[in-house]
C-alpha positions as a Markdown table, in Angstrom:
| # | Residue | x | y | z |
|---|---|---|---|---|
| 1 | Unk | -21.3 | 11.0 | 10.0 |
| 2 | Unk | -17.8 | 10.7 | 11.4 |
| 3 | Unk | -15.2 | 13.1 | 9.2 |
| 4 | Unk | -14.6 | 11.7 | 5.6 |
| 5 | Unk | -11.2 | 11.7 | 4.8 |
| 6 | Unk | -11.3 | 10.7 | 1.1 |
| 7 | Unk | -11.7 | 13.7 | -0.6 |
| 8 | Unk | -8.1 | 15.2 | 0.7 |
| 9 | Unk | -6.7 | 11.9 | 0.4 |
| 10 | Unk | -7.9 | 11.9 | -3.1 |
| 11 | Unk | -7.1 | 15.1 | -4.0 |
| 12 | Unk | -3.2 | 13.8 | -3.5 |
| 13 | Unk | -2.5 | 11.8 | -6.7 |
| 14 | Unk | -1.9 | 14.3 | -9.0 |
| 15 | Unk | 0.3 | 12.8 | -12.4 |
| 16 | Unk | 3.9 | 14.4 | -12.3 |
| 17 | Unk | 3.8 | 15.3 | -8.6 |
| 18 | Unk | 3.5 | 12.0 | -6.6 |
| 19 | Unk | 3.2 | 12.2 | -2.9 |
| 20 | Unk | 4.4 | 9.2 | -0.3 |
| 21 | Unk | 2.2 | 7.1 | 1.2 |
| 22 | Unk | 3.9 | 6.1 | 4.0 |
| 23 | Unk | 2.9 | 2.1 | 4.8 |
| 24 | Unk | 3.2 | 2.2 | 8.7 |
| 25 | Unk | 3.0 | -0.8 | 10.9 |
| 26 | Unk | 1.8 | 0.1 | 14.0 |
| 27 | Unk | 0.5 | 2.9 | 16.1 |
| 28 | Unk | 4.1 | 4.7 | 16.9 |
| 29 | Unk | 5.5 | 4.4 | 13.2 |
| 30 | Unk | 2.6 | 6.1 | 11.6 |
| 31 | Unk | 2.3 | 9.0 | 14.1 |
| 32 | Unk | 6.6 | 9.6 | 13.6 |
| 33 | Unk | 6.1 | 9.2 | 9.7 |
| 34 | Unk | 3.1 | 11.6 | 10.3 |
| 35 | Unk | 5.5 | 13.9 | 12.6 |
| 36 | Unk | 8.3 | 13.5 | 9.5 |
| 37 | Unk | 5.8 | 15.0 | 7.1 |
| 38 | Unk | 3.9 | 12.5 | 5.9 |
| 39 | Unk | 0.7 | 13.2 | 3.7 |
| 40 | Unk | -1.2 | 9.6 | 4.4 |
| 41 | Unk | -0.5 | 6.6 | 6.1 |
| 42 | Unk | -1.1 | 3.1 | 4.3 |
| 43 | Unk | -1.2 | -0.3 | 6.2 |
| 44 | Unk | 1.2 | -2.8 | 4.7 |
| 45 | Unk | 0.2 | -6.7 | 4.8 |
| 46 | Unk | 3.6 | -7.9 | 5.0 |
| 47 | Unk | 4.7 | -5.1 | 7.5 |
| 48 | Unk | 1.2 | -6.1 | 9.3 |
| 49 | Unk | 1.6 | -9.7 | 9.2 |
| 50 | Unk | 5.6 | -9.2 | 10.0 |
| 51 | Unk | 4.8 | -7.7 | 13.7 |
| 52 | Unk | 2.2 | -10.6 | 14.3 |
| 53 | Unk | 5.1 | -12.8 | 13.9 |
| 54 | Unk | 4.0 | -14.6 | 10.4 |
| 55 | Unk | 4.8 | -14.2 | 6.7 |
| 56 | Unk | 3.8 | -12.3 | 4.4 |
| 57 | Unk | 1.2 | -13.7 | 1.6 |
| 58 | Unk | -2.5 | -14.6 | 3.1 |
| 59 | Unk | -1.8 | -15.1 | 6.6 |
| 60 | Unk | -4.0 | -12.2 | 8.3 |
| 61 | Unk | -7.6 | -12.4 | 8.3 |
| 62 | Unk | -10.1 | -9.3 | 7.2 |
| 63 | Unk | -10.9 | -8.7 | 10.8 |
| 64 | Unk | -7.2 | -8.5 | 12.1 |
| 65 | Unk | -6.5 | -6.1 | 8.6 |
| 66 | Unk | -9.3 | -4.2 | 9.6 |
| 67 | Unk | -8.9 | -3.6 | 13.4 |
| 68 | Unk | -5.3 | -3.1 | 12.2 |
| 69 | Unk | -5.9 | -0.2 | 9.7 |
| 70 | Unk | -8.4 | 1.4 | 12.3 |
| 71 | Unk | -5.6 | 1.7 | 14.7 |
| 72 | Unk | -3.3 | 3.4 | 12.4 |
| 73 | Unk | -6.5 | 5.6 | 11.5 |
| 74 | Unk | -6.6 | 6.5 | 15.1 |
| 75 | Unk | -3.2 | 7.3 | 15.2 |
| 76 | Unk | -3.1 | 10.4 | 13.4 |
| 77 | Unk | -5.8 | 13.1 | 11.6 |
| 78 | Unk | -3.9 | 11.7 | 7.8 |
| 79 | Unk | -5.8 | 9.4 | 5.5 |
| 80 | Unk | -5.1 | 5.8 | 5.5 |
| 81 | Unk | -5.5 | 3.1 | 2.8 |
| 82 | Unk | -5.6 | -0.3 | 3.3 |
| 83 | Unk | -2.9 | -2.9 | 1.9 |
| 84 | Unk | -5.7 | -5.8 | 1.5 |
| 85 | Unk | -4.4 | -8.2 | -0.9 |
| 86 | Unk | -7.2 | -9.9 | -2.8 |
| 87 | Unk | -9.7 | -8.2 | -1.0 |
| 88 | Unk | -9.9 | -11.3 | 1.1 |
| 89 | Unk | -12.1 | -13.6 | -1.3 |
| 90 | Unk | -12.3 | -14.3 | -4.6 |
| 91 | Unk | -15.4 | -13.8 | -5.5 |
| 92 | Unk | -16.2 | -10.3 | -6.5 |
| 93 | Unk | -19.0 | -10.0 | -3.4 |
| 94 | Unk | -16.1 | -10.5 | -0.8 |
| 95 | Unk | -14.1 | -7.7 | -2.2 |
| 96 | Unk | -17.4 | -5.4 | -2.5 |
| 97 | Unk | -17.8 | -6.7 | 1.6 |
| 98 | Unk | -14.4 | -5.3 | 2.4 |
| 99 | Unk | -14.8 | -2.2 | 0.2 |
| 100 | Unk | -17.8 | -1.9 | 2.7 |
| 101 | Unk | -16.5 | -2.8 | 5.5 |
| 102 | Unk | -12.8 | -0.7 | 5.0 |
| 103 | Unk | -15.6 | 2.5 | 5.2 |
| 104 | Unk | -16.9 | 1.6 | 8.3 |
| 105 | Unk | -13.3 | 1.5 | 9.5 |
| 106 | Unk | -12.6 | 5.2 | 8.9 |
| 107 | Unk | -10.2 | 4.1 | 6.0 |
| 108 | Unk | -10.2 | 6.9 | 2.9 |
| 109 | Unk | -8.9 | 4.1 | 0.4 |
| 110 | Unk | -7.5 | 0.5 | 0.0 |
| 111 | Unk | -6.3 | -1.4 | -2.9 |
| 112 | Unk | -7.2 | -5.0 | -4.1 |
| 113 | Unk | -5.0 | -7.3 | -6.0 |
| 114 | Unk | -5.2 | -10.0 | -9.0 |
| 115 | Unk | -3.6 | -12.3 | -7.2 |
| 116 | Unk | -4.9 | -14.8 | -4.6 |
| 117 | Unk | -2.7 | -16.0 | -2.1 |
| 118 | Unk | -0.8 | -17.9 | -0.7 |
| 119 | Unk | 0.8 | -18.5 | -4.0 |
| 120 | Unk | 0.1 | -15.5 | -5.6 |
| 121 | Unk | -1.7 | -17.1 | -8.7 |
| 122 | Unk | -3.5 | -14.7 | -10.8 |
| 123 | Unk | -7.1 | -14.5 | -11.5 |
| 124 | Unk | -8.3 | -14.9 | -15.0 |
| 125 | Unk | -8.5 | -11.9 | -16.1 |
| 126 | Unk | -12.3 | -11.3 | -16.9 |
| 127 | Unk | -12.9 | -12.3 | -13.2 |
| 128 | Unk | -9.9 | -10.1 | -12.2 |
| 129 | Unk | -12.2 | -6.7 | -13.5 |
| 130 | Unk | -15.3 | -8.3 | -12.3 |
| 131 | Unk | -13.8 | -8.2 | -8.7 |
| 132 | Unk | -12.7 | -4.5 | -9.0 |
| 133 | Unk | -16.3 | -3.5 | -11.0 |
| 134 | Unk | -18.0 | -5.3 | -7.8 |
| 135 | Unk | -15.4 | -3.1 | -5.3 |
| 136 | Unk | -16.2 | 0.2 | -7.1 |
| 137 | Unk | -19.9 | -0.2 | -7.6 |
| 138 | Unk | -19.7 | -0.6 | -3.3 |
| 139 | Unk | -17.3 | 2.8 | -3.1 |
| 140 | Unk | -19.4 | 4.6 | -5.1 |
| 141 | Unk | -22.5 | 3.2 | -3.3 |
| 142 | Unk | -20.7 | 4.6 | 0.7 |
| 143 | Unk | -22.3 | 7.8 | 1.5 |
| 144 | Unk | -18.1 | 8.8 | 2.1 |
| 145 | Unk | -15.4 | 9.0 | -0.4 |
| 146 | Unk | -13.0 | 6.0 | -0.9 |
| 147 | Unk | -10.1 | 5.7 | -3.0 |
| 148 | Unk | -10.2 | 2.4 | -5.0 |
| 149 | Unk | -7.0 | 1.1 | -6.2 |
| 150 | Unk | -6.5 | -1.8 | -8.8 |
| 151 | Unk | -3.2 | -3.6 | -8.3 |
| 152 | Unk | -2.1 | -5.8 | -11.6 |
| 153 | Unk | 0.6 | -7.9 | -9.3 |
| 154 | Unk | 1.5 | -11.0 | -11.9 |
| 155 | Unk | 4.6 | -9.0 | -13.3 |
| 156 | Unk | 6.2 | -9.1 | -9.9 |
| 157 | Unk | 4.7 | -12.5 | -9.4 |
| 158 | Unk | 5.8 | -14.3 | -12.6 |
| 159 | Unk | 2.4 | -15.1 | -13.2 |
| 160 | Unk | 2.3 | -12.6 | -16.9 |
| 161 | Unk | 4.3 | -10.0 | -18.6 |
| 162 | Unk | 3.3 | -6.2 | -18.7 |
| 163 | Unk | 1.5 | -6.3 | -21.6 |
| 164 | Unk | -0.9 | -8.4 | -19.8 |
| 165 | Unk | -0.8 | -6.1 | -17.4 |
| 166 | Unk | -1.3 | -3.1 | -19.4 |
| 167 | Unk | -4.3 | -4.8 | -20.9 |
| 168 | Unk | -5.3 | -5.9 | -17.0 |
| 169 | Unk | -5.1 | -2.0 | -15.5 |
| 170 | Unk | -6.9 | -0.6 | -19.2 |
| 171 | Unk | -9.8 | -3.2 | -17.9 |
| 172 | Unk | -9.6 | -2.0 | -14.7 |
| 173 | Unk | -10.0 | 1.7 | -15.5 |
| 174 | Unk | -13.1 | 0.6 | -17.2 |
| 175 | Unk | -14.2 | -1.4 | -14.4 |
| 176 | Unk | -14.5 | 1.8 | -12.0 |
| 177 | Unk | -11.1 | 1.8 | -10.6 |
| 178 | Unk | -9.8 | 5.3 | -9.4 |
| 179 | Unk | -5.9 | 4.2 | -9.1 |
| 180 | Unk | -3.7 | 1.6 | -10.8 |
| 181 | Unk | -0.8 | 0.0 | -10.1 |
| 182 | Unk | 1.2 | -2.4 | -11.5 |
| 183 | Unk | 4.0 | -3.1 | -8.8 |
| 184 | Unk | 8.0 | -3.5 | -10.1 |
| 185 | Unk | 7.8 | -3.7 | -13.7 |
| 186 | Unk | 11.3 | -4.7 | -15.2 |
| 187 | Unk | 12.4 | -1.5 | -16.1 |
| 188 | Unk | 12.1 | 2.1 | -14.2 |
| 189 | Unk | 11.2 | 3.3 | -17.9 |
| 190 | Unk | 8.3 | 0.6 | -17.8 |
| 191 | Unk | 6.6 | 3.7 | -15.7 |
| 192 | Unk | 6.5 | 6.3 | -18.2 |
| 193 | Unk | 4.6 | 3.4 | -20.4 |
| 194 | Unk | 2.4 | 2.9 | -17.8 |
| 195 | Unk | 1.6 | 6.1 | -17.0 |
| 196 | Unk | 1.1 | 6.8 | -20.6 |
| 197 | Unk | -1.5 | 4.0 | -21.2 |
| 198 | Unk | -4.1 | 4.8 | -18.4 |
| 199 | Unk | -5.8 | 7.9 | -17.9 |
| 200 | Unk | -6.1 | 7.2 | -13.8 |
| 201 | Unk | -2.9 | 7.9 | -11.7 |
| 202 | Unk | -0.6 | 5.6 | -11.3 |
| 203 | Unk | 0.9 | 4.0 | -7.7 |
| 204 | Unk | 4.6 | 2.8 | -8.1 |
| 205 | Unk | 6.3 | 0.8 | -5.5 |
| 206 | Unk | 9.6 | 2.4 | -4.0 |
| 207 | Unk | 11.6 | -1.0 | -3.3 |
| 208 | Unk | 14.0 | -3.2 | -4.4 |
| 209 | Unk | 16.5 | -1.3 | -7.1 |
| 210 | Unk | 13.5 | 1.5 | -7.5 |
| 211 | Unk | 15.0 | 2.6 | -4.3 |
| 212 | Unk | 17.8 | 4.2 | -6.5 |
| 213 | Unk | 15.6 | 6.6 | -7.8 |
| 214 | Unk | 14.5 | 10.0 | -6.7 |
| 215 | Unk | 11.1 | 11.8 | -6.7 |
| 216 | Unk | 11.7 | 13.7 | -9.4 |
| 217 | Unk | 12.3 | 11.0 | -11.7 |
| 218 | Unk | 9.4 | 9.1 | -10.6 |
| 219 | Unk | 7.4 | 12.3 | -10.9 |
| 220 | Unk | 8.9 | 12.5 | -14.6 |
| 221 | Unk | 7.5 | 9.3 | -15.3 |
| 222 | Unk | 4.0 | 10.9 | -14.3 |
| 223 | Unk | 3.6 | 8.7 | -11.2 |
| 224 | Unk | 1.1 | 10.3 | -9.1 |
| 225 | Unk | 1.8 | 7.8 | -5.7 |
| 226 | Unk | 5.0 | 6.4 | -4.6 |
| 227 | Unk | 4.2 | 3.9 | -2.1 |
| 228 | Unk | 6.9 | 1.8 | 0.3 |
| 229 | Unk | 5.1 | -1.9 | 0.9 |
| 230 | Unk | 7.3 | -3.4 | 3.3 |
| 231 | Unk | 10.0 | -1.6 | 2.6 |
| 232 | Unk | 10.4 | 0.4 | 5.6 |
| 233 | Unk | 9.3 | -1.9 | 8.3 |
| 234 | Unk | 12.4 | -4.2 | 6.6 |
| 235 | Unk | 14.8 | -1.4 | 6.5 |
| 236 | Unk | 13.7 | -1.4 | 10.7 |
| 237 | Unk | 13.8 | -5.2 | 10.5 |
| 238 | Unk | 17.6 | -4.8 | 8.9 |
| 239 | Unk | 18.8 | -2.8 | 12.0 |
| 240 | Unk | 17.6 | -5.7 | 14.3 |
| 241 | Unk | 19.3 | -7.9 | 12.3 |
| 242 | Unk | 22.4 | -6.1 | 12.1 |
| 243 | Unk | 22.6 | -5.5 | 16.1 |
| 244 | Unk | 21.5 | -8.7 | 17.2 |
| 245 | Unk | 24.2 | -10.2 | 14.6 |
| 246 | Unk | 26.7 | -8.2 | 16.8 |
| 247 | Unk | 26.0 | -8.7 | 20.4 |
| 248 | Unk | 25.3 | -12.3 | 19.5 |
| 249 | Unk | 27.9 | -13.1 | 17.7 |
| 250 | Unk | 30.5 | -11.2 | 18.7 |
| 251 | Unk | 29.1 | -9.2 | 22.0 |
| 252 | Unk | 29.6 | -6.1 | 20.3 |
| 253 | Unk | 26.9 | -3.5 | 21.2 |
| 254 | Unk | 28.4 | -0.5 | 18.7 |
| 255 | Unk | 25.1 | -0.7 | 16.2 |
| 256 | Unk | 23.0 | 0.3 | 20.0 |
| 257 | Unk | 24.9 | 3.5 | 20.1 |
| 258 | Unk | 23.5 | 5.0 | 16.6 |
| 259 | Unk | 20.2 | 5.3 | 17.7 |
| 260 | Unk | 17.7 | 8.0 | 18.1 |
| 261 | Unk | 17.6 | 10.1 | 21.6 |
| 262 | Unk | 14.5 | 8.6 | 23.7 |
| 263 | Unk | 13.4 | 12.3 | 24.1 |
| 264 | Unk | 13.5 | 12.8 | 20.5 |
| 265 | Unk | 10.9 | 10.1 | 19.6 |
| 266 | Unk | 8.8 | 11.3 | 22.5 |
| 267 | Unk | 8.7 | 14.9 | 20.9 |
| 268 | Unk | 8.1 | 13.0 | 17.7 |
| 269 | Unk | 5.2 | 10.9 | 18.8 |
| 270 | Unk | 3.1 | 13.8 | 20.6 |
| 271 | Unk | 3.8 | 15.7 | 17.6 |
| 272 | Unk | 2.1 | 12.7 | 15.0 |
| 273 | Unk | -0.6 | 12.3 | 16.7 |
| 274 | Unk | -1.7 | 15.8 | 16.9 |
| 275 | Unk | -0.5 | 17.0 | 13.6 |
């Protein structure tokens, strides 16, 4: 049996003392974030589906996610989890397949959401813990570790409010989940609540005006994984923008001349993928 990353990588949520996972895109960003000091690597579907040149929200299939979070697996000796929205079905089998299947690709986690794209409509929510009951009964089937993380995504879709989704992660910690994670809730303070209502650790999502907010006050809250989504491969996205916008438009190449030494992200790369 290859080496089984998921008892480290689930050794890392610890309540009060969140680490990052760092949601890399591709081969080179997870071995710099690695080189940066990164604990684990996550894929990202948007970040994913962003450097395939399509939207976010359905548009990869399982076998592109999966040869794409075994590349970032091979990248680096951290533990990845897989971004794989609605476990890429609906029915409860399909997400227990890619539970499976996420094992065989080296992955020490993943995380399935309640919402089915590409319109982000939310499962009922008796099928919703069915799906992550059929997921965990698989992980805890693998002769390997895997961290199994229940996303409650309809209070950043608009589909309910967070007491739905307080009463959606309580039936998911039943269900077998081993993280939960209810992505942007209206309030930063919403996390302490969160945190306070589940017994599992909590994911939050470090985007939009969360990005105002330190470590420390998201380990206050009792989070016990900060996670970036897109965030990062948009901030890289941003810097594009901003340059192209420039010599473009008005043939100005100043934004070219604040980047990182060539050498420098040599060192930085030999150093990710041996760290």
């Amino acid at each position: 049996m290859r080496h089984d990353p998921g008892p480290a990588f689930r050794a890392l949520h610890v309540p009060g003392d969140p680490f990052i996972l760092a949601n890399a895109w591709d081969i080179g960003s997870a071995r710099m974030l690695a080189a940066m000091g990164a604990q684990a690597i996550g894929t990202s579907s948007a970040a994913h589906a962003f450097t395939l040149g399509k939207p976010d929200g359905g548009q990869i299939s399982r076998d592109e996610a999966l040869a794409h979070a075994a590349d970032l697996v091979s990248a680096t000796s951290l533990p990845v989890s897989g971004d794989f929205e609605n476990g890429f079905g609906d029915a409860p089998e399909d997400c227990a397949d890619t539970v499976r299947l996420s094992a065989e690709a080296g992955l020490a986690g993943l995380s399935i959401e309640d919402a089915a794209p590409p319109d982000a409509a939310a499962y009922p929510a008796d099928l919703a813990a069915e799906r992550i009951r059929a997921a965990s009964a698989a992980a805890r089937a693998l002769p390997r570790d895997m961290v199994l993380v229940a996303r409650a995504d309809g209070v950043m879709n608009g589909q309910y409010d967070l007491d739905e989704a307080l009463r959606r992660i309580a039936a998911f910690e039943e269900a077998g989940a081993d993280c939960v994670y209810i992505p942007l809730p209206p309030r930063f303070t919403d996390l302490g609540r969160i945190c306070a209502t589940t017994r599992l650790p909590v994911n939050a999502l470090v985007a939009g005006p969360f990005t105002a907010r330190s470590r420390a006050e998201f380990a206050a809250a009792g989070v016990a994984r900060l996670s970036l989504g897109s965030a990062l491969a948009r901030a890289t996205h941003r810097v594009i923008h901003n340059a192209a916008a420039e010599m473009f438009g008005k043939g100005s190449f100043a934004s070219l001349g604040q980047s990182i030494a060539g050498p420098e992200v040599d060192a930085l790369l030999t150093k990710g993928a041996h760290g």
